Every structure is written in C-alpha cells, then in structure tokens.
PDB file of C-alpha atoms in Angstrom:
ATOM      1  CA  MET A   1      14.848 -11.862 -14.849  1.00  0.00           C
ATOM      2  CA  LYS A   2      12.859  -9.525 -12.617  1.00  0.00           C
ATOM      3  CA  ARG A   3      11.656  -6.559 -13.653  1.00  0.00           C
ATOM      4  CA  VAL A   4      11.905  -3.379 -10.871  1.00  0.00           C
ATOM      5  CA  LEU A   5       9.715  -0.304 -11.869  1.00  0.00           C
ATOM      6  CA  VAL A   6      10.421   2.766  -9.861  1.00  0.00           C
ATOM      7  CA  SER A   7       7.272   5.548  -9.595  1.00  0.00           C
ATOM      8  CA  ALA A   8       8.243   9.044  -9.213  1.00  0.00           C
ATOM      9  CA  ARG A   9       7.056  12.725  -9.654  1.00  0.00           C
ATOM     10  CA  LEU A  10       8.520  15.285 -11.149  1.00  0.00           C
ATOM     11  CA  PRO A  11      10.660  17.143  -9.027  1.00  0.00           C
ATOM     12  CA  ALA A  12       9.393  20.504  -8.119  1.00  0.00           C
ATOM     13  CA  GLY A  13      11.158  24.044  -9.056  1.00  0.00           C
ATOM     14  CA  GLY A  14      11.586  23.438 -12.047  1.00  0.00           C
ATOM     15  CA  GLU A  15      14.337  21.238 -11.881  1.00  0.00           C
ATOM     16  CA  GLY A  16      12.521  18.517 -14.870  1.00  0.00           C
ATOM     17  CA  PHE A  17      14.070  15.558 -15.847  1.00  0.00           C
ATOM     18  CA  SER A  18      17.741  16.048 -14.654  1.00  0.00           C
ATOM     19  CA  GLY A  19      16.247  16.048 -11.068  1.00  0.00           C
ATOM     20  CA  LEU A  20      14.409  12.775 -12.084  1.00  0.00           C
ATOM     21  CA  ALA A  21      17.318  10.975 -13.951  1.00  0.00           C
ATOM     22  CA  ALA A  22      19.238  11.648 -10.426  1.00  0.00           C
ATOM     23  CA  LEU A  23      16.554   9.918  -8.358  1.00  0.00           C
ATOM     24  CA  VAL A  24      16.524   6.983 -10.656  1.00  0.00           C
ATOM     25  CA  ARG A  25      20.465   6.601 -10.328  1.00  0.00           C
ATOM     26  CA  GLY A  26      20.287   6.557  -6.790  1.00  0.00           C
ATOM     27  CA  ALA A  27      17.860   3.976  -6.756  1.00  0.00           C
ATOM     28  CA  CYS A  28      20.178   2.135  -9.768  1.00  0.00           C
ATOM     29  CA  SER A  29      23.055   2.044  -7.497  1.00  0.00           C
ATOM     30  CA  ARG A  30      20.911   0.187  -4.611  1.00  0.00           C
ATOM     31  CA  LEU A  31      19.105  -1.678  -6.812  1.00  0.00           C
ATOM     32  CA  HIS A  32      21.259  -4.564  -7.877  1.00  0.00           C
ATOM     33  CA  PHE A  33      19.544  -7.532  -6.206  1.00  0.00           C
ATOM     34  CA  ALA A  34      16.404  -8.269  -4.908  1.00  0.00           C
ATOM     35  CA  GLU A  35      14.941 -11.244  -3.374  1.00  0.00           C
ATOM     36  CA  ASP A  36      12.318 -14.030  -4.251  1.00  0.00           C
ATOM     37  CA  ALA A  37       9.920 -15.639  -2.065  1.00  0.00           C
ATOM     38  CA  GLU A  38      12.294 -18.630  -1.726  1.00  0.00           C
ATOM     39  CA  ASN A  39      15.220 -16.213  -0.877  1.00  0.00           C
ATOM     40  CA  ARG A  40      16.958 -16.802  -3.578  1.00  0.00           C
ATOM     41  CA  ALA A  41      18.734 -13.864  -5.193  1.00  0.00           C
ATOM     42  CA  LEU A  42      17.812 -12.849  -8.703  1.00  0.00           C
ATOM     43  CA  LEU A  43      19.997 -10.406 -10.935  1.00  0.00           C
ATOM     44  CA  VAL A  44      18.420  -7.230 -11.925  1.00  0.00           C
ATOM     45  CA  ALA A  45      20.943  -6.392 -14.610  1.00  0.00           C
ATOM     46  CA  GLY A  46      19.798  -5.460 -17.757  1.00  0.00           C
ATOM     47  CA  GLU A  47      16.487  -4.062 -16.930  1.00  0.00           C
ATOM     48  CA  CYS A  48      14.979  -0.677 -17.340  1.00  0.00           C
ATOM     49  CA  PHE A  49      13.210   1.669 -15.627  1.00  0.00           C
ATOM     50  CA  GLU A  50      10.222   2.077 -18.002  1.00  0.00           C
ATOM     51  CA  ASN A  51       7.922   4.543 -16.657  1.00  0.00           C
ATOM     52  CA  ILE A  52      11.178   7.465 -17.188  1.00  0.00           C
ATOM     53  CA  ALA A  53      10.588   7.361 -20.762  1.00  0.00           C
ATOM     54  CA  ARG A  54       7.123   8.472 -19.744  1.00  0.00           C
ATOM     55  CA  HIS A  55       8.877  11.760 -18.576  1.00  0.00           C
ATOM     56  CA  GLY A  56      11.001  11.795 -21.515  1.00  0.00           C
ATOM     57  CA  GLY A  57      13.990  10.357 -20.511  1.00  0.00           C
ATOM     58  CA  GLY A  58      14.344   8.122 -23.509  1.00  0.00           C
ATOM     59  CA  ASN A  59      14.637   4.413 -21.800  1.00  0.00           C
ATOM     60  CA  GLY A  60      15.917   5.400 -18.395  1.00  0.00           C
ATOM     61  CA  CYS A  61      19.055   3.880 -16.938  1.00  0.00           C
ATOM     62  CA  ALA A  62      19.928   0.491 -17.261  1.00  0.00           C
ATOM     63  CA  LEU A  63      21.131  -1.734 -14.144  1.00  0.00           C
ATOM     64  CA  PRO A  64      24.940  -2.341 -14.524  1.00  0.00           C
TER      65      PRO A  64
END
C-alpha cells in the first residue's frame, strides 16, 4: 500500500492544531487514489498522515 505524507506548517493566528486538522481533512478528501509509474491506481485507504503526530494530533487521519 502506498503511503502519503503531508508536510505543513501550523497556521498563524493561534489556530493551532484545529487549523492544521482542517487542512489535512481537505487533503484526505482528495487523496483517495495515487497512481504509480505503470499507471495503475493504488488504493491509499487505511494509511495515516504520520507527521501530524509531531504537532500533537495523535495519529492523524485515516483515509476512507
């Protein structure tokens, strides 16, 4: 299974993790599939955005 990681900075203005969580939820809604070099669709379901944990958000969000 292909792993997708998102790198993002915490939003300015004191939004903290809630703003970052909103950003990642938006990314989750668009990253259901990724294509490899041979143009086969790979399901990304079940993978988490691991780097969210660095910002105090637990395991991140699992893709549907």
